PDB file of C-alpha atoms in Angstrom:
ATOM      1  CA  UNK D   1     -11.255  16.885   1.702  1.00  0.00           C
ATOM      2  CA  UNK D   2     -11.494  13.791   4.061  1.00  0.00           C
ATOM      3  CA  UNK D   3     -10.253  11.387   1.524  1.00  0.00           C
ATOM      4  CA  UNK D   4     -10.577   7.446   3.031  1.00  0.00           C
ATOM      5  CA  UNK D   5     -12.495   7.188   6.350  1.00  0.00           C
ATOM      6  CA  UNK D   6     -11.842   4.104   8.786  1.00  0.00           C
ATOM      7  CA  UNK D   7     -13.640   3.882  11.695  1.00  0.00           C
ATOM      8  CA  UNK D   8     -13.565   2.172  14.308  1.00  0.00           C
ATOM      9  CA  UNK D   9      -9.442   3.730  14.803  1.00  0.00           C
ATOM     10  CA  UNK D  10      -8.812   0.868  17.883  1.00  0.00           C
ATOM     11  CA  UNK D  11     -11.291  -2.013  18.510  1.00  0.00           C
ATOM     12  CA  UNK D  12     -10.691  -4.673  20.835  1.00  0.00           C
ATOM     13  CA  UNK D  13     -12.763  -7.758  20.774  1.00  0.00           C
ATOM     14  CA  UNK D  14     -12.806 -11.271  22.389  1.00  0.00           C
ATOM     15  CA  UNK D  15     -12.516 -14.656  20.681  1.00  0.00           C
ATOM     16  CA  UNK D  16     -15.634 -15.570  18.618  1.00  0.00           C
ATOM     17  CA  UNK D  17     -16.877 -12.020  18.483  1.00  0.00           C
ATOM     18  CA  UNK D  18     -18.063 -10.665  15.297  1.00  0.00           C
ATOM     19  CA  UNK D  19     -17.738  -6.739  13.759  1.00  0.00           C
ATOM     20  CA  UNK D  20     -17.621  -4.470  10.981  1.00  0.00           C
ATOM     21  CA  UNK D  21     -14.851  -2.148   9.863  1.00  0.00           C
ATOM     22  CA  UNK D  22     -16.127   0.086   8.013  1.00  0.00           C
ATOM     23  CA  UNK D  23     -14.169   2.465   4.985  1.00  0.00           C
ATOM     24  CA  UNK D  24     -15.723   5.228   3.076  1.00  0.00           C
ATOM     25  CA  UNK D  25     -14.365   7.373   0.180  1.00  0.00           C
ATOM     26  CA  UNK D  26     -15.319  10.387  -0.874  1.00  0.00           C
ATOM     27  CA  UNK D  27     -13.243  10.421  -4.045  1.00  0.00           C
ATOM     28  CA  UNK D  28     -15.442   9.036  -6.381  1.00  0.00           C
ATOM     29  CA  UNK D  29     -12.561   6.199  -6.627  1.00  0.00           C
ATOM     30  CA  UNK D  30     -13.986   2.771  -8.658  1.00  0.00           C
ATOM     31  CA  UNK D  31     -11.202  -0.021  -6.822  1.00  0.00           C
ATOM     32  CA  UNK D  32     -10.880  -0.021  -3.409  1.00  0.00           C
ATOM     33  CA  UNK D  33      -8.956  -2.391  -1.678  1.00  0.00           C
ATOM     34  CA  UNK D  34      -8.418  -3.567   2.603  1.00  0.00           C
ATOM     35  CA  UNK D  35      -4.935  -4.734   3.674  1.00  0.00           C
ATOM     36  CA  UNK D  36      -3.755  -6.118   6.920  1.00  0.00           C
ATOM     37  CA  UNK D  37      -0.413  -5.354   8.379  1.00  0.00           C
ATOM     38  CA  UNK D  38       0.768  -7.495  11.261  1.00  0.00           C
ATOM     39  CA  UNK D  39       3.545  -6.082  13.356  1.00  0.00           C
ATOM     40  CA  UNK D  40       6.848  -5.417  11.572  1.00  0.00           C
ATOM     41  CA  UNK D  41       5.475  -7.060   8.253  1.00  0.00           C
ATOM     42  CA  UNK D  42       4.645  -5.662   5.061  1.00  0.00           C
ATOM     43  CA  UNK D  43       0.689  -5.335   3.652  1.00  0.00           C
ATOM     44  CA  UNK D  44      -1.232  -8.703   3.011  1.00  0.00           C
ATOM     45  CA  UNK D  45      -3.839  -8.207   0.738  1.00  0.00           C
ATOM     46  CA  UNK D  46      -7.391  -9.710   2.244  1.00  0.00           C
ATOM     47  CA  UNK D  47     -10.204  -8.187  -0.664  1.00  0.00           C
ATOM     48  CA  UNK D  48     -10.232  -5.868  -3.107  1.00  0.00           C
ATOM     49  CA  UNK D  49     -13.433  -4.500  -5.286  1.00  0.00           C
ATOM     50  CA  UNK D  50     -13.303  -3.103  -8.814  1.00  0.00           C
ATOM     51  CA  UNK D  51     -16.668  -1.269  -8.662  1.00  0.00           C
ATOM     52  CA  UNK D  52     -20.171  -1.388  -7.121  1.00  0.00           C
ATOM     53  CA  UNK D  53     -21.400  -4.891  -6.615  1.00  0.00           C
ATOM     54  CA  UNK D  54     -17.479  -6.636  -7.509  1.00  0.00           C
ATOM     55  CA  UNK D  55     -14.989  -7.819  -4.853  1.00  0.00           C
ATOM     56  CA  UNK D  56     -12.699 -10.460  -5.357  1.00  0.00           C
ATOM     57  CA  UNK D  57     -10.147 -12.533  -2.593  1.00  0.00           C
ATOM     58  CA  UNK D  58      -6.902 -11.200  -1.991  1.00  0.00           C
ATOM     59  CA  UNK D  59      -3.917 -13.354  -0.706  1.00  0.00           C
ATOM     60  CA  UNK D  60      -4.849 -13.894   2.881  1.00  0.00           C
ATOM     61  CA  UNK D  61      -9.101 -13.636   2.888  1.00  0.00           C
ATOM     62  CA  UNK D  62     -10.065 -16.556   5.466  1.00  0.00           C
ATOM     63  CA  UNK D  63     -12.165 -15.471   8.308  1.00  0.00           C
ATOM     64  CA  UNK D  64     -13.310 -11.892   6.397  1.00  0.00           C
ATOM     65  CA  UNK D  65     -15.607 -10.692   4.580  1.00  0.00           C
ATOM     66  CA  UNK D  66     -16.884  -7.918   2.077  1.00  0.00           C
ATOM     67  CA  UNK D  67     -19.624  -6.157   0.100  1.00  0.00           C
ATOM     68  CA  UNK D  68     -19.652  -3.015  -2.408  1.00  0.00           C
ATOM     69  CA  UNK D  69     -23.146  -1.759  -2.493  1.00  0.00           C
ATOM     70  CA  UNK D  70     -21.855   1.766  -3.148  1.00  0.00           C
ATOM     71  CA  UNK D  71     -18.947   3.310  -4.746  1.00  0.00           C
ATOM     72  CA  UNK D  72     -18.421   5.174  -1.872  1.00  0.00           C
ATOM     73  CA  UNK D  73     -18.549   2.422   1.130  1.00  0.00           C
ATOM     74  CA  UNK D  74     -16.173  -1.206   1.598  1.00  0.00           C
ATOM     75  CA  UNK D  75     -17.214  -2.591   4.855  1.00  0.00           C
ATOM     76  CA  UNK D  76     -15.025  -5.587   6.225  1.00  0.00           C
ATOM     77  CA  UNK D  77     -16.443  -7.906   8.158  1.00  0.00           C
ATOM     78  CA  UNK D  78     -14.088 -10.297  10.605  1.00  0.00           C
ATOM     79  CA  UNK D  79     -16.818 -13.338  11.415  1.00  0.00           C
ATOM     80  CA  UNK D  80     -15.722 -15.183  14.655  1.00  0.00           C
ATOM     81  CA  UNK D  81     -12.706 -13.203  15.492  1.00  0.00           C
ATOM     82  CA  UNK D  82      -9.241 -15.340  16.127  1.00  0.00           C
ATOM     83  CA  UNK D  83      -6.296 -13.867  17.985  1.00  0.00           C
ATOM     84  CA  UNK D  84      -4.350 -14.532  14.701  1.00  0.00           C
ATOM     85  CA  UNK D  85      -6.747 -11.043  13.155  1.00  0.00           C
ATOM     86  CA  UNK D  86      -4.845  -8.917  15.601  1.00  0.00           C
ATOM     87  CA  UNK D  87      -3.463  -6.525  13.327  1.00  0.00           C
ATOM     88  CA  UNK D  88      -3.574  -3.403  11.674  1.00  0.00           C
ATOM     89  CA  UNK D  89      -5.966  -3.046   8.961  1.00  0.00           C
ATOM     90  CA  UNK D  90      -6.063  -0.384   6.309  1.00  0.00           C
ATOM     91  CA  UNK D  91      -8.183   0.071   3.554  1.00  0.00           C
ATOM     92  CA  UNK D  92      -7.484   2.062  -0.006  1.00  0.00           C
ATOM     93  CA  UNK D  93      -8.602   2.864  -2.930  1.00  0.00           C
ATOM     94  CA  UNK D  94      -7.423   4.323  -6.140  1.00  0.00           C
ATOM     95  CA  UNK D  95      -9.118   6.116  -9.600  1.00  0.00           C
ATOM     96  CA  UNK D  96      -7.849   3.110 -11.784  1.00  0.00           C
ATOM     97  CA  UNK D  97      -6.745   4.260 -15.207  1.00  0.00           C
ATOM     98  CA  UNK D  98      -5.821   7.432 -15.964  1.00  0.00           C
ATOM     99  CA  UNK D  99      -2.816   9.770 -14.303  1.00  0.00           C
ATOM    100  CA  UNK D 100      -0.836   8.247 -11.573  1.00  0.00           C
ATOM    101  CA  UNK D 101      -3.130   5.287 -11.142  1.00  0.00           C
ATOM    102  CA  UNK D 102      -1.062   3.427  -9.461  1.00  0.00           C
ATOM    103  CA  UNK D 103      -1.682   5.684  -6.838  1.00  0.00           C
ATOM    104  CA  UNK D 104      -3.357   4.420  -3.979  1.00  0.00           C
ATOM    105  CA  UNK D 105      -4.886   6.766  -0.701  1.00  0.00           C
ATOM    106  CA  UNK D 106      -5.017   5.388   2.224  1.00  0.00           C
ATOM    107  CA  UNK D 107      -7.135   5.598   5.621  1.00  0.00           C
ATOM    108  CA  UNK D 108      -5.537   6.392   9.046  1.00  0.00           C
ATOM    109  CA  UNK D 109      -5.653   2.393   9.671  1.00  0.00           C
ATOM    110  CA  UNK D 110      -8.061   0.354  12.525  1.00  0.00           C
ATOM    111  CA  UNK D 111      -5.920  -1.001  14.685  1.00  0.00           C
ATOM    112  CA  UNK D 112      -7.678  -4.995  15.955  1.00  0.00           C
ATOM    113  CA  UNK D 113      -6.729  -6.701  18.671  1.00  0.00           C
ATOM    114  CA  UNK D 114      -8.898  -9.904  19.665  1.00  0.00           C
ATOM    115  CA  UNK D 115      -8.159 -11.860  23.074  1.00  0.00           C
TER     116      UNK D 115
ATOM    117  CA  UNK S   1       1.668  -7.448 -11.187  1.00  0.00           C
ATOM    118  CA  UNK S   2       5.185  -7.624 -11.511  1.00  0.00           C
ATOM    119  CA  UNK S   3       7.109  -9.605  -9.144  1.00  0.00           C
ATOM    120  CA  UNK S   4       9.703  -7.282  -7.123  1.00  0.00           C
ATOM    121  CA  UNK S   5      12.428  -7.689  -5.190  1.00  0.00           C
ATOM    122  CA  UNK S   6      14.268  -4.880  -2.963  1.00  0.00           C
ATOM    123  CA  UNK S   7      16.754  -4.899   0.673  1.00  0.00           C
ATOM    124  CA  UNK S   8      15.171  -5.415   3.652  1.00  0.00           C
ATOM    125  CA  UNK S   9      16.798  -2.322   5.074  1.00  0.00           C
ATOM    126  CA  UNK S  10      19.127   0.227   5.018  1.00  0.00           C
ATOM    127  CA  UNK S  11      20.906   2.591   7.077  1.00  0.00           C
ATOM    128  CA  UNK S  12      21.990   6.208   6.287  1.00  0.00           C
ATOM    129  CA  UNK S  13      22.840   9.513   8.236  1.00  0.00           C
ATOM    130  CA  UNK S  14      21.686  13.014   7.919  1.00  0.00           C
ATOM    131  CA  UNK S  15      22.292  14.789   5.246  1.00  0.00           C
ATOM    132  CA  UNK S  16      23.342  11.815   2.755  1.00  0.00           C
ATOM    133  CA  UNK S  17      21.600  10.406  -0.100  1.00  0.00           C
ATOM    134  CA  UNK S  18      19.972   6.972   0.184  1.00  0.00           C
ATOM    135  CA  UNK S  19      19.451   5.008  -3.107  1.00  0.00           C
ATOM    136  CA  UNK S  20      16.833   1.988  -2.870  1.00  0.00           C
ATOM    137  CA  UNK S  21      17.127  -0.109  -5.952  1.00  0.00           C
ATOM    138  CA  UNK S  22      14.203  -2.690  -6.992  1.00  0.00           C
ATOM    139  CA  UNK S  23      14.443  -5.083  -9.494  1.00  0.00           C
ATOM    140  CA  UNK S  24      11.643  -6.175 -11.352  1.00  0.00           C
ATOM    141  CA  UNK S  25      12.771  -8.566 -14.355  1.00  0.00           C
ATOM    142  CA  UNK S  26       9.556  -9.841 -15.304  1.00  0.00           C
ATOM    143  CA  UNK S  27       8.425  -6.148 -16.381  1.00  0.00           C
ATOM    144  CA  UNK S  28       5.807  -6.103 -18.820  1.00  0.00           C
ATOM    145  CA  UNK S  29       5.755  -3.454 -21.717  1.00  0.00           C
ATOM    146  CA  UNK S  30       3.026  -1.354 -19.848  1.00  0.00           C
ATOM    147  CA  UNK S  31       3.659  -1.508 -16.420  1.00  0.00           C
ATOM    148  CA  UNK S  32       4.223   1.504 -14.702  1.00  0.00           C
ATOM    149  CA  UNK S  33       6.990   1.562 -11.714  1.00  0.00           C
ATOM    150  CA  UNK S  34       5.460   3.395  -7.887  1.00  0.00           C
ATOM    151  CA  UNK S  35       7.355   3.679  -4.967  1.00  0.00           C
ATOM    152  CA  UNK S  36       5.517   4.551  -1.472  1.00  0.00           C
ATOM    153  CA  UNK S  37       6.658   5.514   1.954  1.00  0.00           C
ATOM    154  CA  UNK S  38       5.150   4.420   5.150  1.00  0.00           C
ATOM    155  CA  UNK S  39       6.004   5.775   8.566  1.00  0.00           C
ATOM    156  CA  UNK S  40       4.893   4.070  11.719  1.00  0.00           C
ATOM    157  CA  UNK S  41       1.256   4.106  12.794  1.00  0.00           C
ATOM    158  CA  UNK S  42       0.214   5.010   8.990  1.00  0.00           C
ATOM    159  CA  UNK S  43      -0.876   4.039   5.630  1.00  0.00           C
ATOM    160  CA  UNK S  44       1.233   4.032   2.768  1.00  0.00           C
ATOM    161  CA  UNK S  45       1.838   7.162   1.304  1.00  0.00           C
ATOM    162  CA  UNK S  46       2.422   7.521  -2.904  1.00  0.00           C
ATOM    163  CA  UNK S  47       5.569   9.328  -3.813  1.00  0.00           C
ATOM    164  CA  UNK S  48       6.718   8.819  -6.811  1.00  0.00           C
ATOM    165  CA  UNK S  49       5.148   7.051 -10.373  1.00  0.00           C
ATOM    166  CA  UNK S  50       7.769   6.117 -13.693  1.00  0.00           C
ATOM    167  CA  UNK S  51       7.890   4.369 -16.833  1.00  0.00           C
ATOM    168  CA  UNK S  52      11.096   5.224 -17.779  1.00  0.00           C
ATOM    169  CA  UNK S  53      14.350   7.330 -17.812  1.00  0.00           C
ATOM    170  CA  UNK S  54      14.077   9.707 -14.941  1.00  0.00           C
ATOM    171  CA  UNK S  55      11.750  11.361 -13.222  1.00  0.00           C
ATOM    172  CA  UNK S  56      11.499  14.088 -10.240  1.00  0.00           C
ATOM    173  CA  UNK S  57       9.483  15.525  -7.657  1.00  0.00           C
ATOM    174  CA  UNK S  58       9.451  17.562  -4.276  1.00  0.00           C
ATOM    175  CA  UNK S  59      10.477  14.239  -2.442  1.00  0.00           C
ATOM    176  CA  UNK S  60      12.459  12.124  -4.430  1.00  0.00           C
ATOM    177  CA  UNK S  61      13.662  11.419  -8.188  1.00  0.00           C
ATOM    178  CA  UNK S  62      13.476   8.149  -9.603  1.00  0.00           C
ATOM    179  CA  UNK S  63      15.625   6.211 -11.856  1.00  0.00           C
ATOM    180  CA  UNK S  64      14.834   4.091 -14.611  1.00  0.00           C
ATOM    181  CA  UNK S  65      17.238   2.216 -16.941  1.00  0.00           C
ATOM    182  CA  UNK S  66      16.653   1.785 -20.146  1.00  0.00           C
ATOM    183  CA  UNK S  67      16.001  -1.906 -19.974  1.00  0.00           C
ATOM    184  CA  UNK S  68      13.653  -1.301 -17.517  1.00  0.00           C
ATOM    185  CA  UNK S  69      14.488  -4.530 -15.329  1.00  0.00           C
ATOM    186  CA  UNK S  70      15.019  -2.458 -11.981  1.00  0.00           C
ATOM    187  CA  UNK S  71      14.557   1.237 -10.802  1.00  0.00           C
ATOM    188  CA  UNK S  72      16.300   3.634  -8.269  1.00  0.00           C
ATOM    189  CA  UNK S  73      14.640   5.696  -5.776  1.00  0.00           C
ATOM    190  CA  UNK S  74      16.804   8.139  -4.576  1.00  0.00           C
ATOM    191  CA  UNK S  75      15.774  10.539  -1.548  1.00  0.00           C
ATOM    192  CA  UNK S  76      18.427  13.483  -1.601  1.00  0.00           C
ATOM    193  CA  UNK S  77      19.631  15.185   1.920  1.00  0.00           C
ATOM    194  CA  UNK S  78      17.639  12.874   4.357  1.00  0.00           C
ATOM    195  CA  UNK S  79      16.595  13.631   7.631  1.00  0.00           C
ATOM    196  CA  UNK S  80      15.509  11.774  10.491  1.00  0.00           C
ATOM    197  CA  UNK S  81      12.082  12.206   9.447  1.00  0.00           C
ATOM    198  CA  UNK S  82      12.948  10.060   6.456  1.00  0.00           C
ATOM    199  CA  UNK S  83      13.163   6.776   8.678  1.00  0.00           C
ATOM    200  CA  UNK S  84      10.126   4.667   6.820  1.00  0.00           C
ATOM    201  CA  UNK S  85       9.492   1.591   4.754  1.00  0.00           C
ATOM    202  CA  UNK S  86       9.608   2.675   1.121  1.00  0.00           C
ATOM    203  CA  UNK S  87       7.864  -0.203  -0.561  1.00  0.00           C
ATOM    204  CA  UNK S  88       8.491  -0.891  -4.809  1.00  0.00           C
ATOM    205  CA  UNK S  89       4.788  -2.013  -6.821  1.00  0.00           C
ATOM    206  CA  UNK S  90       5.412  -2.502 -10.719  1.00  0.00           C
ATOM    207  CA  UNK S  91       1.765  -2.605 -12.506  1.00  0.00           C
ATOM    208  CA  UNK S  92      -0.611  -1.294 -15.118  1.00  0.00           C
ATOM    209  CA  UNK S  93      -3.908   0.332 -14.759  1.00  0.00           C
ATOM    210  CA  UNK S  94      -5.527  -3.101 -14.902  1.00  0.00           C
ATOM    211  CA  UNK S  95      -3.711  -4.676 -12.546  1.00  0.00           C
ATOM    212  CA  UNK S  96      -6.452  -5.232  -9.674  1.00  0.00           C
ATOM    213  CA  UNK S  97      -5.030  -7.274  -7.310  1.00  0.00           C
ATOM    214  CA  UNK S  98      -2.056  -4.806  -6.197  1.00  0.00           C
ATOM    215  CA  UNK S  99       0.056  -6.341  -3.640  1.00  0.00           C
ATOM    216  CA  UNK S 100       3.342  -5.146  -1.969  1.00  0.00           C
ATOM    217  CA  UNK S 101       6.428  -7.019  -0.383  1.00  0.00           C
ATOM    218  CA  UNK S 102       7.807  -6.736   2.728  1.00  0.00           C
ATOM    219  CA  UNK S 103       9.541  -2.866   1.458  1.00  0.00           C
ATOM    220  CA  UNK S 104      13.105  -1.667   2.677  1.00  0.00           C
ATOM    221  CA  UNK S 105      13.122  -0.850   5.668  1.00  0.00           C
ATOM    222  CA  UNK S 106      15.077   2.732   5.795  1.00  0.00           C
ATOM    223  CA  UNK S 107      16.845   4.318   9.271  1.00  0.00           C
ATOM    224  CA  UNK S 108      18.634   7.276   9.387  1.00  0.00           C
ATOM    225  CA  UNK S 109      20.531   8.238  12.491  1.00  0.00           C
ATOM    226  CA  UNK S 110      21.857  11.564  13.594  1.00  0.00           C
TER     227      UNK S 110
END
């Protein structure tokens, strides 16, 4: 049962660079969400999607990215990386309205650092 | 999404219980009350979901009063492995945009 699947786990890149982190569900989960959590802070929400083909900002969404072409898959894409995306970035995603659906599962976290 | 506010941290010792209040005033009638635990080097992990009065699981029991304005998590007998940010999120199903403060920040020492 793999649950949510980051990948890359560590990336580094250099100033202006350009990449794709890339989450995958297997959960059949409709919102899915990508956080970033800089050291010793709490999660800042960057984009969140409520299905296929819907994504909507989160608080802190300048200099990212996304798409929702499948239920399953939430790429983020960092477009000319700054040092201030160093961070930790996990992405969730939850059932939405029935049960504990509050309840969000998360990946193991890609950990960014950009010089 | 309900705003929330909790302690930054908290410290505790083996074998006590620690009780993490969150307050949450601006509760709406249908908004649900979560509380989730993150250790270093991981996502957030759910533990517990309430509406009101009490409820328990294997990790923790939370606490609900009636008024519903703020809500107890209490983790019975901790251990060191407790040490984590336990972070409060008040919401309903259709509340998208789920964000989470900065959590309490719990340590328990030997």
């Amino acid at each position: 049962n793999a649950g949510v699947t980051q990948t890359p786990k560590f990336r580094i890149l250099k100033i202006g660079q350009s990449m794709t982190l890339q989450c995958a569900q297997d959960m059949n989960h409709n919102y899915m969400y990508w956080y970033r959590q800089d050291p010793g802070m709490g999660l800042k929400l960057i984009y969140y999607s409520v299905g296929a083909g819907i994504t909507d900002k989160g608080e802190v969404p300048n200099g990212y990215n996304v798409s929702r072409s499948t239920t399953e898959d939430f790429p983020l894409r960092l477009e000319l990386a700054a040092p201030s995306q160093t961070s930790v970035y996990f992405c969730a995603s939850r059932p939405g309205t029935s049960g504990t659906f509050l309840e969000l599962f998360f990946g193991e976290g890609s950990r960014l650092t950009v010089l | 999404l309900a705003k929330t506010t909790q302690p930054i941290s908290m410290d505790s010792y083996e074998g006590q219980e620690v009780n993490i209040t969150c307050s949450h005033n601006n509760i709406a009638t249908n908004d649900y009350i979560t509380w989730y635990q993150q250790f270093p080097s991981q996502g957030p992990r759910f533990i517990i979901q309430g509406y009101k009065t009490k409820v328990t699981n294997e990790v923790a029991s939370l606490f609900i009063p009636a008024d519903r304005k703020s809500s107890t998590l209490s983790l019975p007998r901790v251990s060191l492995s407790d040490t984590a940010v336990y972070y409060c999120l008040v919401g309903y199903s259709n509340d998208y945009k789920l964000s989470f403060g900065a959590g309490t920040t719990v340590t328990v020492r030997a």
